Coordinates of C-alpha atoms and ligand atoms in Angstrom, one line a residue:
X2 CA 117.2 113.6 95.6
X3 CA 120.1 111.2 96.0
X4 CA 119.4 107.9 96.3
X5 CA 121.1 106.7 100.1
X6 CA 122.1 103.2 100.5
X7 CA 120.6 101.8 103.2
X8 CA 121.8 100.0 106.2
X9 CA 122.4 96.1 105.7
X10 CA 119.6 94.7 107.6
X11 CA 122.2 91.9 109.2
X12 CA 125.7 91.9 109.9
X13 CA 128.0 91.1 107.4
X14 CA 128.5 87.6 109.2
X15 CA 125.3 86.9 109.8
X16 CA 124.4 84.4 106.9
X17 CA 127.8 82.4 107.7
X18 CA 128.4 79.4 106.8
X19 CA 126.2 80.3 103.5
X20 CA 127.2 83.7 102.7
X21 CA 130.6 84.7 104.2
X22 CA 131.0 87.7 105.6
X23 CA 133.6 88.4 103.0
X24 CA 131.4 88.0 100.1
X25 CA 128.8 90.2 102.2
X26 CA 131.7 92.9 102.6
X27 CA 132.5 93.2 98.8
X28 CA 128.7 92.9 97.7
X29 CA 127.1 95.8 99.9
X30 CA 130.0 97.6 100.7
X31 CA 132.1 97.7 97.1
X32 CA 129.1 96.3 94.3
X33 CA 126.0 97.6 95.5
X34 CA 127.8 101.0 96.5
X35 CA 129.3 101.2 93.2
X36 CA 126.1 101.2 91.4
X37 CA 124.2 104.1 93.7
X38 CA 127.4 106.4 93.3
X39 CA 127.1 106.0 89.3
X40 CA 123.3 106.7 89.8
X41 CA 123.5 109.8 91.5
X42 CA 126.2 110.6 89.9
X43 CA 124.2 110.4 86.4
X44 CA 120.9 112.0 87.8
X45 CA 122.3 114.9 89.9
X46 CA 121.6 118.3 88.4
X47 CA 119.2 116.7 85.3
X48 CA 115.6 116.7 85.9
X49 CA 115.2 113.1 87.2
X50 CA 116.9 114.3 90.4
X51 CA 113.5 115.4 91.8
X52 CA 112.2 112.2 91.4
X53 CA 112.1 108.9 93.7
X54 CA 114.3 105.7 92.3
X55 CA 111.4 103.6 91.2
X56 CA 110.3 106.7 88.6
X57 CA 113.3 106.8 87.3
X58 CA 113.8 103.4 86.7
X59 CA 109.6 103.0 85.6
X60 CA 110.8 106.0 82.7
X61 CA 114.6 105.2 81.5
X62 CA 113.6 101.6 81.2
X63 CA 112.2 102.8 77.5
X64 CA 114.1 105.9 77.0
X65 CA 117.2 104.0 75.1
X66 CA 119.5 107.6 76.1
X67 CA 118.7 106.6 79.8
X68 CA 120.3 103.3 79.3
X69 CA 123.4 103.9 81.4
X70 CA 120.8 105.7 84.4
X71 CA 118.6 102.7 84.4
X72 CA 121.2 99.7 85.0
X73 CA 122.9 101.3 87.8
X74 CA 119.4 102.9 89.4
X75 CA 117.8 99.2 89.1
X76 CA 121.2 97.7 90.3
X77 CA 120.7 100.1 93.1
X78 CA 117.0 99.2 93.9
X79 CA 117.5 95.1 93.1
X80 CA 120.4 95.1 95.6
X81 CA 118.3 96.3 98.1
X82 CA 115.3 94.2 97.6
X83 CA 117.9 91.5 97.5
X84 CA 119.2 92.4 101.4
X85 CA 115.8 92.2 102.4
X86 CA 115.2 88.8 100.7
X87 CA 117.3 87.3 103.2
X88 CA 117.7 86.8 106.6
X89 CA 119.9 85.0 109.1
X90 CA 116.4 83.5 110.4
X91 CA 115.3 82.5 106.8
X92 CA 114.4 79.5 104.8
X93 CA 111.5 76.7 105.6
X94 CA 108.7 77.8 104.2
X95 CA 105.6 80.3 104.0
X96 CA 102.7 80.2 106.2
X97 CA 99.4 82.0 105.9
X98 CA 97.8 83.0 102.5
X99 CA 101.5 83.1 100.6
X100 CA 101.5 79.8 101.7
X101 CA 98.2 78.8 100.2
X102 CA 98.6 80.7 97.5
X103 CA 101.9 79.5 96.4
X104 CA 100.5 75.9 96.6
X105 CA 98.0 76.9 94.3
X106 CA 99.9 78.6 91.8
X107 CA 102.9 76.1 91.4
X108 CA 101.8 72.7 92.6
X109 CA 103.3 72.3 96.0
X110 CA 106.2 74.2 97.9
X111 CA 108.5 71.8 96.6
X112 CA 107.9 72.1 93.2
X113 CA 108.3 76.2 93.3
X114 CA 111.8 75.6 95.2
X115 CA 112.7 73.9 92.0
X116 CA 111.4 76.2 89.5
X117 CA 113.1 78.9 91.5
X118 CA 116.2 77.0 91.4
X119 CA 116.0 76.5 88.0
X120 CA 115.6 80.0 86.9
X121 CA 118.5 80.8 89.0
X122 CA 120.9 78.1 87.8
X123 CA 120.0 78.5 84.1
X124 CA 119.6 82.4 83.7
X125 CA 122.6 82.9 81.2
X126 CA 125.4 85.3 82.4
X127 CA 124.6 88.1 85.5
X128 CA 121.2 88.2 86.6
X129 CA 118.7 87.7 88.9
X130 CA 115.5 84.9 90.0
X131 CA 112.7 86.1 91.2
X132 CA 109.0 85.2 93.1
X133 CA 106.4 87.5 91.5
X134 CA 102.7 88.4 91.4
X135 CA 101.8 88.8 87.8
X136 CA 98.4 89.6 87.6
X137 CA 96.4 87.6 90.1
X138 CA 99.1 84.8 89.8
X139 CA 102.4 84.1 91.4
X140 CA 105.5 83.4 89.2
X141 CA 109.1 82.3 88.6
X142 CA 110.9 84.7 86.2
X143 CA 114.8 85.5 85.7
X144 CA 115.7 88.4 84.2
X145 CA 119.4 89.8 83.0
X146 CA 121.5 91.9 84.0
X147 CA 120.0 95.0 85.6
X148 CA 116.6 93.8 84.6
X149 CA 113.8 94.7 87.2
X150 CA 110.0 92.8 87.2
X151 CA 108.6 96.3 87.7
X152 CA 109.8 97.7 84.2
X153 CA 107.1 94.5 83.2
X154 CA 104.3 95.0 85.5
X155 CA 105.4 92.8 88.0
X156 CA 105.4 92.8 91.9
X157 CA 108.4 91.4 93.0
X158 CA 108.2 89.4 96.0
X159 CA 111.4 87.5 96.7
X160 CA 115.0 87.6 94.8
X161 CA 118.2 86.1 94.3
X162 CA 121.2 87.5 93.2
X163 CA 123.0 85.2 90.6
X164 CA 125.8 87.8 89.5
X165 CA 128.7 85.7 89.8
X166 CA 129.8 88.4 92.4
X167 CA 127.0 87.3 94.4
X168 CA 128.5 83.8 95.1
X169 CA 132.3 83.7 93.6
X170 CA 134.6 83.9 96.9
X171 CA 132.5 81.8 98.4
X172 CA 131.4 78.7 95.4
X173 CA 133.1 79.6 92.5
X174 CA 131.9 78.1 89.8
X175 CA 128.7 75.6 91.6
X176 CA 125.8 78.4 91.1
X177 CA 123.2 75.5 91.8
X178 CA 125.1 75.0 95.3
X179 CA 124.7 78.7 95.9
X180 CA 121.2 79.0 95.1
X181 CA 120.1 75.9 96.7
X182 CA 121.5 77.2 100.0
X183 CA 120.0 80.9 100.0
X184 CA 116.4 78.7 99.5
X185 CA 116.7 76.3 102.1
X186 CA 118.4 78.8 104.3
X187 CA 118.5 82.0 103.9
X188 CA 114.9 83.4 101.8
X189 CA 113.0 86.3 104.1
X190 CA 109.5 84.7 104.0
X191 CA 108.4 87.4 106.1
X192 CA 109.6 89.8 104.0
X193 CA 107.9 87.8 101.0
X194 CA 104.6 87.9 102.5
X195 CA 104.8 91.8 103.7
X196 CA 105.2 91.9 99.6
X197 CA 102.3 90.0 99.0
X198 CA 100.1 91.7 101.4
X199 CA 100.7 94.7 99.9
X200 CA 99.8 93.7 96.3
Ligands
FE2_27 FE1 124.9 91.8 93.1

């Protein structure tokens, strides 16, 4: 089954002034794109082609043959997990039992905002940051390149995109800038604690 793109849950403008619409354009439209026509292009007519993304990317993240399936099927899915991370209507904080349980893992909301900014700004090269449930507790991990939390036993919760492609056009080189402005603006907590409800 191929794996469809789906829609962009915002218009391409609509995290202006901290995402242009540009960047949003080449992202979803060229990047993201890119990645799901090399996937289905590499699974079509092979056996994995009956199976949903997240199986293929749960069995060609340790079959070293699969290497070139599993970056552009995990590119594929963390794009889209990445869409839904943020919203026009995003940033502040949590509420309800995230909330509570985010203060209890990391200290206080402010000190996760800055181990989640740290992750971002020091993950070496392309990548992404991430919120996660590991276990019964909630973490900050970064992980490179096409690297998923699944592939580790991790439920994602929230991500950020720190491919430079993610932020070039519109920071250059100031990744911490970036970053900063996705978490104070632009991070789906809604979407976060749909994640976490369903852990
Ligand atoms: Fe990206």
């Amino acid at each position: 089954m191929a794996y469809h793109q789906p829609p962009l849950p915002f218009a391409e403008n609509a995290l202006e002034p901290y995402i242009s619409a540009k960047t949003i354009g080449f992202h979803y439209g060229k990047h993201h794109q890119a990645y799901i026509n090399n996937y289905n292009n590499l699974v079509v007519n092979t056996p994995l082609d009956a199976l949903s993304l997240e199986e293929v990317i749960s069995i060609s993240a340790v079959d070293s043959q699969k290497i070139g399936i599993f970056n552009n099927g995990a590119q594929a899915w963390n794009h889209t997990f990445y869409w839904n991370s943020l919203s026009p209507n995003g940033g502040g904080e949590p509420s309800g039992e995230l909330a509570a349980k985010i203060t209890q893992d990391f200290g206080s909301f402010d000190k996760f905002k800055e181990e989640l900014k740290t992750a971002a700004a020091t993950q070496f090269g392309s990548g992404w940051a991430w919120l996660v449930l590991d276990g019964t507790s909630l973490k900050v991990v970064k992980t490179g390149n096409a690297q998923t939390p699944s592939t580790n036993g991790q439920k994602p919760i929230l991500t950020i995109d720190v491919w430079e492609h993610a932020y070039y056009l519109d920071y250059q080189n100031r990744r911490p800038d970036y970053v900063a402005s996705v978490i104070d603006n632009l991070l789906n907590w809604e979407f976060a604690a749909e994640n976490f409800q369903s852990a």
